[in-house]
GROMACS .gro file of C-alpha atoms in nm:
model
  421
    1UNK     CA    1   5.490   7.604  12.573
    2UNK     CA    2   5.299   7.729  12.256
    3UNK     CA    3   5.638   7.786  12.075
    4UNK     CA    4   5.743   7.430  12.161
    5UNK     CA    5   5.423   7.271  12.030
    6UNK     CA    6   5.440   7.504  11.715
    7UNK     CA    7   5.782   7.367  11.641
    8UNK     CA    8   5.675   7.004  11.720
    9UNK     CA    9   5.338   6.952  11.589
   10UNK     CA   10   5.306   7.224  11.319
   11UNK     CA   11   5.665   7.190  11.183
   12UNK     CA   12   5.540   7.003  10.872
   13UNK     CA   13   5.370   7.315  10.737
   14UNK     CA   14   5.594   7.588  10.811
   15UNK     CA   15   5.750   7.764  10.507
   16UNK     CA   16   5.640   7.813  10.161
   17UNK     CA   17   5.760   7.507   9.986
   18UNK     CA   18   5.586   7.173   9.981
   19UNK     CA   19   5.677   6.893  10.243
   20UNK     CA   20   5.815   6.611  10.025
   21UNK     CA   21   5.676   6.262  10.099
   22UNK     CA   22   5.893   6.042  10.305
   23UNK     CA   23   5.906   5.676  10.381
   24UNK     CA   24   5.757   5.554  10.718
   25UNK     CA   25   5.947   5.301  10.926
   26UNK     CA   26   5.726   5.040  10.770
   27UNK     CA   27   5.735   4.927  10.416
   28UNK     CA   28   5.423   5.144  10.355
   29UNK     CA   29   5.494   5.437  10.130
   30UNK     CA   30   5.371   5.762  10.240
   31UNK     CA   31   5.173   5.955   9.992
   32UNK     CA   32   5.252   6.319   9.877
   33UNK     CA   33   5.103   6.624  10.020
   34UNK     CA   34   4.965   6.787   9.698
   35UNK     CA   35   5.027   7.149   9.641
   36UNK     CA   36   4.662   7.208   9.596
   37UNK     CA   37   4.563   7.082   9.948
   38UNK     CA   38   4.856   7.252  10.100
   39UNK     CA   39   4.756   7.589   9.945
   40UNK     CA   40   4.402   7.551  10.087
   41UNK     CA   41   4.534   7.468  10.429
   42UNK     CA   42   4.780   7.760  10.410
   43UNK     CA   43   4.495   7.988  10.325
   44UNK     CA   44   4.309   7.869  10.622
   45UNK     CA   45   4.584   7.945  10.842
   46UNK     CA   46   4.620   8.292  10.696
   47UNK     CA   47   4.252   8.357  10.747
   48UNK     CA   48   4.277   8.279  11.108
   49UNK     CA   49   4.587   8.508  11.139
   50UNK     CA   50   4.410   8.795  10.962
   51UNK     CA   51   4.045   8.756  11.077
   52UNK     CA   52   4.038   8.550  11.383
   53UNK     CA   53   4.001   8.188  11.497
   54UNK     CA   54   3.635   8.147  11.366
   55UNK     CA   55   3.720   8.256  11.016
   56UNK     CA   56   4.002   8.024  11.018
   57UNK     CA   57   3.804   7.729  11.135
   58UNK     CA   58   3.536   7.791  10.875
   59UNK     CA   59   3.802   7.790  10.605
   60UNK     CA   60   3.919   7.457  10.742
   61UNK     CA   61   3.567   7.330  10.738
   62UNK     CA   62   3.536   7.395  10.366
   63UNK     CA   63   3.858   7.194  10.325
   64UNK     CA   64   3.723   6.922  10.543
   65UNK     CA   65   3.411   6.882  10.327
   66UNK     CA   66   3.649   6.753  10.064
   67UNK     CA   67   3.832   6.505  10.311
   68UNK     CA   68   3.707   6.191  10.134
   69UNK     CA   69   3.926   6.292   9.838
   70UNK     CA   70   4.233   6.329  10.030
   71UNK     CA   71   4.508   6.079  10.116
   72UNK     CA   72   4.611   5.989  10.473
   73UNK     CA   73   4.894   6.239  10.475
   74UNK     CA   74   4.669   6.533  10.372
   75UNK     CA   75   4.401   6.434  10.623
   76UNK     CA   76   4.665   6.420  10.881
   77UNK     CA   77   4.770   6.781  10.800
   78UNK     CA   78   4.421   6.896  10.791
   79UNK     CA   79   4.365   6.754  11.152
   80UNK     CA   80   4.707   6.898  11.250
   81UNK     CA   81   4.587   7.249  11.118
   82UNK     CA   82   4.267   7.200  11.339
   83UNK     CA   83   4.468   7.106  11.637
   84UNK     CA   84   4.700   7.406  11.600
   85UNK     CA   85   4.410   7.646  11.556
   86UNK     CA   86   4.228   7.526  11.864
   87UNK     CA   87   4.548   7.524  12.081
   88UNK     CA   88   4.638   7.873  11.971
   89UNK     CA   89   4.278   7.972  12.090
   90UNK     CA   90   4.362   7.797  12.417
   91UNK     CA   91   4.098   7.522  12.360
   92UNK     CA   92   4.327   7.237  12.470
   93UNK     CA   93   4.070   6.985  12.481
   94UNK     CA   94   3.965   7.025  12.125
   95UNK     CA   95   4.335   7.062  12.016
   96UNK     CA   96   4.389   6.705  12.173
   97UNK     CA   97   4.117   6.548  11.985
   98UNK     CA   98   4.229   6.672  11.649
   99UNK     CA   99   4.613   6.588  11.726
  100UNK     CA  100   4.473   6.236  11.829
  101UNK     CA  101   4.310   6.218  11.476
  102UNK     CA  102   4.659   6.294  11.316
  103UNK     CA  103   4.812   5.979  11.453
  104UNK     CA  104   4.506   5.773  11.364
  105UNK     CA  105   4.593   5.828  11.015
  106UNK     CA  106   4.811   5.591  10.819
  107UNK     CA  107   5.051   5.601  10.653
  108UNK     CA  108   5.198   5.923  10.753
  109UNK     CA  109   5.565   6.034  10.809
  110UNK     CA  110   5.715   5.896  11.108
  111UNK     CA  111   5.861   6.217  11.223
  112UNK     CA  112   5.508   6.372  11.209
  113UNK     CA  113   5.375   6.081  11.419
  114UNK     CA  114   5.635   6.108  11.654
  115UNK     CA  115   5.624   6.484  11.716
  116UNK     CA  116   5.251   6.465  11.754
  117UNK     CA  117   5.261   6.183  12.000
  118UNK     CA  118   5.489   6.369  12.227
  119UNK     CA  119   5.286   6.690  12.204
  120UNK     CA  120   4.968   6.490  12.274
  121UNK     CA  121   5.157   6.362  12.597
  122UNK     CA  122   5.246   6.707  12.697
  123UNK     CA  123   4.889   6.846  12.628
  124UNK     CA  124   4.742   6.557  12.824
  125UNK     CA  125   4.968   6.639  13.124
  126UNK     CA  126   4.843   7.004  13.120
  127UNK     CA  127   4.488   6.887  13.125
  128UNK     CA  128   4.564   6.641  13.423
  129UNK     CA  129   4.503   6.328  13.218
  130UNK     CA  130   4.805   6.144  13.368
  131UNK     CA  131   4.709   5.784  13.231
  132UNK     CA  132   4.669   5.936  12.870
  133UNK     CA  133   5.010   6.097  12.906
  134UNK     CA  134   5.179   5.775  12.998
  135UNK     CA  135   5.002   5.585  12.710
  136UNK     CA  136   5.106   5.856  12.451
  137UNK     CA  137   5.466   5.839  12.573
  138UNK     CA  138   5.469   5.450  12.560
  139UNK     CA  139   5.370   5.487  12.187
  140UNK     CA  140   5.621   5.762  12.154
  141UNK     CA  141   5.914   5.548  12.265
  142UNK     CA  142   5.826   5.287  12.007
  143UNK     CA  143   5.924   5.535  11.729
  144UNK     CA  144   6.189   5.733  11.916
  145UNK     CA  145   6.564   5.704  11.908
  146UNK     CA  146   6.758   5.592  12.197
  147UNK     CA  147   6.916   5.907  12.271
  148UNK     CA  148   6.572   6.090  12.285
  149UNK     CA  149   6.424   5.866  12.549
  150UNK     CA  150   6.529   6.087  12.856
  151UNK     CA  151   6.261   6.356  12.780
  152UNK     CA  152   5.993   6.087  12.790
  153UNK     CA  153   6.129   5.951  13.107
  154UNK     CA  154   6.112   6.303  13.268
  155UNK     CA  155   5.751   6.361  13.138
  156UNK     CA  156   5.649   6.015  13.272
  157UNK     CA  157   5.806   6.117  13.615
  158UNK     CA  158   5.612   6.449  13.592
  159UNK     CA  159   5.279   6.266  13.530
  160UNK     CA  160   5.323   6.023  13.791
  161UNK     CA  161   5.434   6.276  14.043
  162UNK     CA  162   5.123   6.483  13.964
  163UNK     CA  163   4.914   6.174  14.001
  164UNK     CA  164   5.066   6.125  14.353
  165UNK     CA  165   5.232   5.804  14.249
  166UNK     CA  166   5.564   5.911  14.388
  167UNK     CA  167   5.735   5.564  14.417
  168UNK     CA  168   5.656   5.484  14.060
  169UNK     CA  169   5.761   5.825  13.937
  170UNK     CA  170   6.132   5.808  14.099
  171UNK     CA  171   6.272   5.548  13.873
  172UNK     CA  172   6.197   5.746  13.561
  173UNK     CA  173   6.363   6.059  13.669
  174UNK     CA  174   6.652   5.869  13.813
  175UNK     CA  175   6.687   5.705  13.459
  176UNK     CA  176   6.699   6.058  13.300
  177UNK     CA  177   6.955   6.176  13.542
  178UNK     CA  178   7.168   5.867  13.508
  179UNK     CA  179   7.165   5.896  13.133
  180UNK     CA  180   7.309   6.257  13.148
  181UNK     CA  181   7.568   6.152  13.397
  182UNK     CA  182   7.685   5.868  13.179
  183UNK     CA  183   7.755   6.112  12.912
  184UNK     CA  184   7.918   6.359  13.152
  185UNK     CA  185   7.634   6.604  13.087
  186UNK     CA  186   7.489   6.813  13.369
  187UNK     CA  187   7.121   6.699  13.440
  188UNK     CA  188   6.879   6.970  13.356
  189UNK     CA  189   6.788   7.189  13.648
  190UNK     CA  190   6.423   7.085  13.639
  191UNK     CA  191   6.496   6.733  13.642
  192UNK     CA  192   6.683   6.757  13.964
  193UNK     CA  193   6.409   6.987  14.107
  194UNK     CA  194   6.150   6.713  14.021
  195UNK     CA  195   6.384   6.447  14.193
  196UNK     CA  196   6.405   6.653  14.497
  197UNK     CA  197   6.032   6.695  14.511
  198UNK     CA  198   5.970   6.323  14.474
  199UNK     CA  199   6.225   6.230  14.740
  200UNK     CA  200   6.073   6.485  14.970
  201UNK     CA  201   5.723   6.327  14.921
  202UNK     CA  202   5.877   5.992  14.991
  203UNK     CA  203   6.019   6.116  15.304
  204UNK     CA  204   6.381   6.030  15.192
  205UNK     CA  205   6.550   6.326  15.361
  206UNK     CA  206   6.913   6.203  15.280
  207UNK     CA  207   6.827   6.174  14.926
  208UNK     CA  208   6.676   6.524  14.921
  209UNK     CA  209   7.000   6.653  15.064
  210UNK     CA  210   7.194   6.470  14.798
  211UNK     CA  211   6.994   6.614  14.505
  212UNK     CA  212   7.020   6.971  14.670
  213UNK     CA  213   7.417   6.924  14.684
  214UNK     CA  214   7.400   6.875  14.309
  215UNK     CA  215   7.170   7.179  14.265
  216UNK     CA  216   7.414   7.397  14.461
  217UNK     CA  217   7.702   7.273  14.266
  218UNK     CA  218   7.544   7.289  13.920
  219UNK     CA  219   7.289   7.563  13.943
  220UNK     CA  220   7.399   7.789  14.246
  221UNK     CA  221   7.092   7.976  14.353
  222UNK     CA  222   7.013   8.124  14.697
  223UNK     CA  223   6.712   7.894  14.746
  224UNK     CA  224   6.914   7.586  14.698
  225UNK     CA  225   7.175   7.684  14.943
  226UNK     CA  226   6.916   7.760  15.212
  227UNK     CA  227   6.710   7.465  15.144
  228UNK     CA  228   7.033   7.231  15.178
  229UNK     CA  229   7.101   7.406  15.497
  230UNK     CA  230   6.759   7.331  15.608
  231UNK     CA  231   6.778   6.963  15.529
  232UNK     CA  232   7.108   6.929  15.706
  233UNK     CA  233   6.937   7.064  15.997
  234UNK     CA  234   6.662   6.807  15.988
  235UNK     CA  235   6.940   6.548  15.970
  236UNK     CA  236   7.091   6.688  16.275
  237UNK     CA  237   7.413   6.752  16.067
  238UNK     CA  238   7.458   7.082  16.223
  239UNK     CA  239   7.829   7.152  16.122
  240UNK     CA  240   7.738   7.084  15.757
  241UNK     CA  241   7.431   7.301  15.825
  242UNK     CA  242   7.652   7.583  15.949
  243UNK     CA  243   7.923   7.548  15.668
  244UNK     CA  244   7.658   7.582  15.397
  245UNK     CA  245   7.498   7.895  15.569
  246UNK     CA  246   7.833   8.044  15.612
  247UNK     CA  247   7.910   8.000  15.235
  248UNK     CA  248   7.553   8.126  15.143
  249UNK     CA  249   7.617   8.449  15.357
  250UNK     CA  250   7.953   8.514  15.202
  251UNK     CA  251   7.782   8.516  14.863
  252UNK     CA  252   7.515   8.753  14.982
  253UNK     CA  253   7.239   8.501  14.991
  254UNK     CA  254   7.122   8.568  15.339
  255UNK     CA  255   6.955   8.887  15.367
  256UNK     CA  256   6.586   8.847  15.516
  257UNK     CA  257   6.504   8.861  15.886
  258UNK     CA  258   6.409   8.489  15.894
  259UNK     CA  259   6.739   8.387  15.711
  260UNK     CA  260   6.959   8.605  15.953
  261UNK     CA  261   6.766   8.482  16.248
  262UNK     CA  262   6.824   8.113  16.123
  263UNK     CA  263   7.194   8.168  16.072
  264UNK     CA  264   7.233   8.302  16.428
  265UNK     CA  265   7.043   8.007  16.577
  266UNK     CA  266   7.277   7.772  16.399
  267UNK     CA  267   7.577   7.937  16.535
  268UNK     CA  268   7.429   7.928  16.866
  269UNK     CA  269   7.365   7.546  16.834
  270UNK     CA  270   7.710   7.501  16.714
  271UNK     CA  271   7.847   7.661  17.031
  272UNK     CA  272   7.937   7.983  16.861
  273UNK     CA  273   7.722   8.227  17.068
  274UNK     CA  274   7.929   8.540  17.014
  275UNK     CA  275   7.884   8.499  16.628
  276UNK     CA  276   7.528   8.448  16.693
  277UNK     CA  277   7.495   8.777  16.890
  278UNK     CA  278   7.699   8.966  16.630
  279UNK     CA  279   7.445   8.838  16.343
  280UNK     CA  280   7.160   8.970  16.566
  281UNK     CA  281   7.323   9.293  16.628
  282UNK     CA  282   7.403   9.355  16.267
  283UNK     CA  283   7.057   9.280  16.175
  284UNK     CA  284   6.912   9.506  16.436
  285UNK     CA  285   7.147   9.792  16.329
  286UNK     CA  286   7.056   9.741  15.957
  287UNK     CA  287   6.682   9.725  16.039
  288UNK     CA  288   6.654   9.385  15.888
  289UNK     CA  289   6.561   9.215  16.221
  290UNK     CA  290   6.263   9.309  16.418
  291UNK     CA  291   6.352   9.431  16.775
  292UNK     CA  292   6.069   9.245  16.932
  293UNK     CA  293   6.085   9.042  17.254
  294UNK     CA  294   6.189   8.715  17.125
  295UNK     CA  295   6.470   8.863  16.920
  296UNK     CA  296   6.599   9.069  17.195
  297UNK     CA  297   6.585   8.775  17.438
  298UNK     CA  298   6.791   8.556  17.202
  299UNK     CA  299   7.047   8.838  17.160
  300UNK     CA  300   7.080   8.847  17.507
  301UNK     CA  301   7.100   8.477  17.565
  302UNK     CA  302   7.369   8.463  17.296
  303UNK     CA  303   7.582   8.712  17.473
  304UNK     CA  304   7.543   8.548  17.816
  305UNK     CA  305   7.656   8.223  17.666
  306UNK     CA  306   7.953   8.404  17.511
  307UNK     CA  307   8.050   8.521  17.866
  308UNK     CA  308   8.008   8.879  17.757
  309UNK     CA  309   7.824   8.955  18.071
  310UNK     CA  310   7.820   9.327  18.071
  311UNK     CA  311   7.676   9.342  17.722
  312UNK     CA  312   7.423   9.055  17.812
  313UNK     CA  313   7.322   9.269  18.121
  314UNK     CA  314   7.247   9.564  17.899
  315UNK     CA  315   7.064   9.335  17.641
  316UNK     CA  316   6.840   9.186  17.899
  317UNK     CA  317   6.743   9.529  18.020
  318UNK     CA  318   6.680   9.628  17.651
  319UNK     CA  319   6.453   9.322  17.634
  320UNK     CA  320   6.254   9.432  17.944
  321UNK     CA  321   6.168   9.752  17.782
  322UNK     CA  322   5.916   9.545  17.554
  323UNK     CA  323   5.827   9.273  17.809
  324UNK     CA  324   5.517   9.267  18.003
  325UNK     CA  325   5.637   9.040  18.284
  326UNK     CA  326   5.944   9.045  18.507
  327UNK     CA  327   6.137   8.759  18.345
  328UNK     CA  328   6.390   8.974  18.162
  329UNK     CA  329   6.477   9.165  18.485
  330UNK     CA  330   6.509   8.838  18.654
  331UNK     CA  331   6.768   8.725  18.393
  332UNK     CA  332   6.939   9.064  18.427
  333UNK     CA  333   6.974   9.016  18.812
  334UNK     CA  334   7.136   8.677  18.760
  335UNK     CA  335   7.388   8.850  18.520
  336UNK     CA  336   7.456   9.123  18.760
  337UNK     CA  337   7.536   8.880  19.027
  338UNK     CA  338   7.786   8.708  18.794
  339UNK     CA  339   7.947   9.062  18.756
  340UNK     CA  340   7.967   9.078  19.111
  341UNK     CA  341   7.726   9.386  19.109
  342UNK     CA  342   7.562   9.264  19.420
  343UNK     CA  343   7.351   9.577  19.489
  344UNK     CA  344   7.248   9.607  19.144
  345UNK     CA  345   7.146   9.225  19.136
  346UNK     CA  346   6.940   9.281  19.450
  347UNK     CA  347   6.762   9.577  19.311
  348UNK     CA  348   6.690   9.410  18.977
  349UNK     CA  349   6.557   9.098  19.170
  350UNK     CA  350   6.317   9.322  19.352
  351UNK     CA  351   6.199   9.498  19.046
  352UNK     CA  352   6.145   9.151  18.881
  353UNK     CA  353   5.926   9.023  19.171
  354UNK     CA  354   5.739   9.360  19.171
  355UNK     CA  355   5.676   9.338  18.801
  356UNK     CA  356   5.538   8.985  18.842
  357UNK     CA  357   5.486   8.664  18.641
  358UNK     CA  358   5.843   8.535  18.684
  359UNK     CA  359   5.893   8.170  18.630
  360UNK     CA  360   6.086   8.106  18.954
  361UNK     CA  361   6.030   8.357  19.218
  362UNK     CA  362   6.209   8.142  19.477
  363UNK     CA  363   6.541   8.191  19.301
  364UNK     CA  364   6.511   8.559  19.312
  365UNK     CA  365   6.482   8.555  19.687
  366UNK     CA  366   6.782   8.302  19.680
  367UNK     CA  367   6.969   8.549  19.461
  368UNK     CA  368   6.910   8.832  19.706
  369UNK     CA  369   7.043   8.622  19.993
  370UNK     CA  370   7.360   8.537  19.787
  371UNK     CA  371   7.416   8.896  19.698
  372UNK     CA  372   7.367   8.987  20.087
  373UNK     CA  373   7.637   8.720  20.177
  374UNK     CA  374   7.868   8.854  19.915
  375UNK     CA  375   7.846   9.199  20.095
  376UNK     CA  376   7.868   9.015  20.453
  377UNK     CA  377   7.509   9.144  20.535
  378UNK     CA  378   7.414   8.801  20.681
  379UNK     CA  379   7.118   8.907  20.873
  380UNK     CA  380   6.957   9.031  20.539
  381UNK     CA  381   7.069   8.717  20.386
  382UNK     CA  382   6.895   8.501  20.645
  383UNK     CA  383   6.575   8.692  20.580
  384UNK     CA  384   6.606   8.663  20.199
  385UNK     CA  385   6.680   8.275  20.250
  386UNK     CA  386   6.374   8.247  20.464
  387UNK     CA  387   6.165   8.379  20.172
  388UNK     CA  388   6.340   8.148  19.935
  389UNK     CA  389   6.241   7.845  20.156
  390UNK     CA  390   5.868   7.899  20.081
  391UNK     CA  391   5.927   7.782  19.723
  392UNK     CA  392   5.978   7.415  19.641
  393UNK     CA  393   6.234   7.496  19.359
  394UNK     CA  394   6.461   7.693  19.576
  395UNK     CA  395   6.412   7.527  19.909
  396UNK     CA  396   6.712   7.283  19.932
  397UNK     CA  397   6.960   7.542  19.815
  398UNK     CA  398   6.819   7.805  20.060
  399UNK     CA  399   6.843   7.563  20.353
  400UNK     CA  400   7.215   7.533  20.286
  401UNK     CA  401   7.272   7.893  20.234
  402UNK     CA  402   7.063   7.985  20.531
  403UNK     CA  403   7.271   7.764  20.755
  404UNK     CA  404   7.581   7.924  20.639
  405UNK     CA  405   7.444   8.279  20.690
  406UNK     CA  406   7.314   8.194  21.046
  407UNK     CA  407   7.652   8.059  21.123
  408UNK     CA  408   7.807   8.389  21.033
  409UNK     CA  409   7.538   8.577  21.225
  410UNK     CA  410   7.619   8.366  21.542
  411UNK     CA  411   8.008   8.412  21.466
  412UNK     CA  412   7.965   8.795  21.447
  413UNK     CA  413   7.773   8.789  21.765
  414UNK     CA  414   8.032   8.610  21.953
  415UNK     CA  415   8.304   8.836  21.802
  416UNK     CA  416   8.113   9.136  21.931
  417UNK     CA  417   8.048   8.990  22.259
  418UNK     CA  418   8.417   8.920  22.302
  419UNK     CA  419   8.500   9.266  22.194
  420UNK     CA  420   8.269   9.413  22.452
  421UNK     CA  421   8.427   9.204  22.742
   0.00000   0.00000   0.00000
C-alpha cells in the first residue's frame, strides 16, 4: 500500500525537475512551485532518508516557519511532505491530518487534489473511519473522470461492508462489476471476492453461487471450486455439486482428508456408493484419510450400498477393530446373512450381543432365528425368535417367523412319526 500512496500522493515531488504550475478546473490560476521552496522540501526528504524521521521532521519544521511567505501550492506540498513522512513512519493518523491540509489549500493542481482525496479515503478506511472514507470519495468523484469511478465504487463498497452496512454496500460493487462487463473486461478478482462476501452476509446463497461461478471461470483456484461445490450442496443441487467436485479432483485440487471425505459423501448422496468407497480406500492407502471408526464405518456402508457384500463384511470387521461396542459386528452379521453365510452370521450376532451396547438387540436374535431357518434348524430358530419377542422393535417380525418355524417343527414331528409307524 505504501507504494500506491507514494505514486498517488507524492507524485508531485518525485524527480529532480520542478513541477510546472497547471490550471485547476476552476478559472483560478495555480501559482508556481518555486525552486527555492522545492529545494528546501527535497533537502528535508533527503534528511529523513539519511538520518531518520525525526531529522526529516525537524527540517520540515524549519520550512514551515516560513509558511506565511509561501503560496497555496507550496504550502500544499509542505503538508504533502509532512504526510508522506508520517505515513512512511507508520503514523497514519498524523499522515491523514497533513494530507487533509493539502486539500484545504486553494488553488492547487486538480491532479494533486484528486490523488490526495483518494489516498485520504484509503487511509481513512485502514483506520476504520468509514464515514470519512465515504465523504472523501464523494469529494473525489466531483473531480474524477467517468472511467475512473469504478475504483471509488469498490472502495465505498469496502467501507460499507466493513461497517456492516451490507445492503448499502452491494449496489456499489455491482456497479463496478457491471462497468467492467460493459467494456468486456474481466472484473478484478478482489471485486468478485467482495461481492461474494456481501451476498453471503445477506444470506443470498444463490447469488453467492453465481459469483463463485465467475471466480471459477475467470480465476480458477482450488478454494473457489471447493466453495462453489459447498454452496451447491447448501442449495441441494447435488448433481452440480458432484460435477464441480469431480472437475476439481481432476485438476488436483482435492487432496486433504476433509476434501476427500466430502467428495466421497457427495458420491454417496448421488447414489454412486462404489465411487465413494473407492475414494475412501485410495485415501486410506495414501495415508490421507484417517482410519478412525467414523471413516471405516462410512467406507463399509458405501460398499454395502454398492452391493459389494464380501468387501462390506471385511470392512465392518475392520471397523470393529476400533469400536468399543458391538454395533459393527451387528452390521457384519447382517451382511453375512445376505451372503448366505448363516453360521458366520450367527456367530457374529452372538459376538455383537456379547460385546454389548448394540442399538437393536432384538434384531440380532431375529437374525439368528432366520439363519437357523435357512439351515432348517427349526427348533433353534423357535428359541431365537422367542428371544426376539422380548424386544418391541423385533416383536412383530419374530411372531411371524416363529409361527413358521413352529409349523416346520410340527411338520418334522409328523414326518418322523409316520416314518416310525
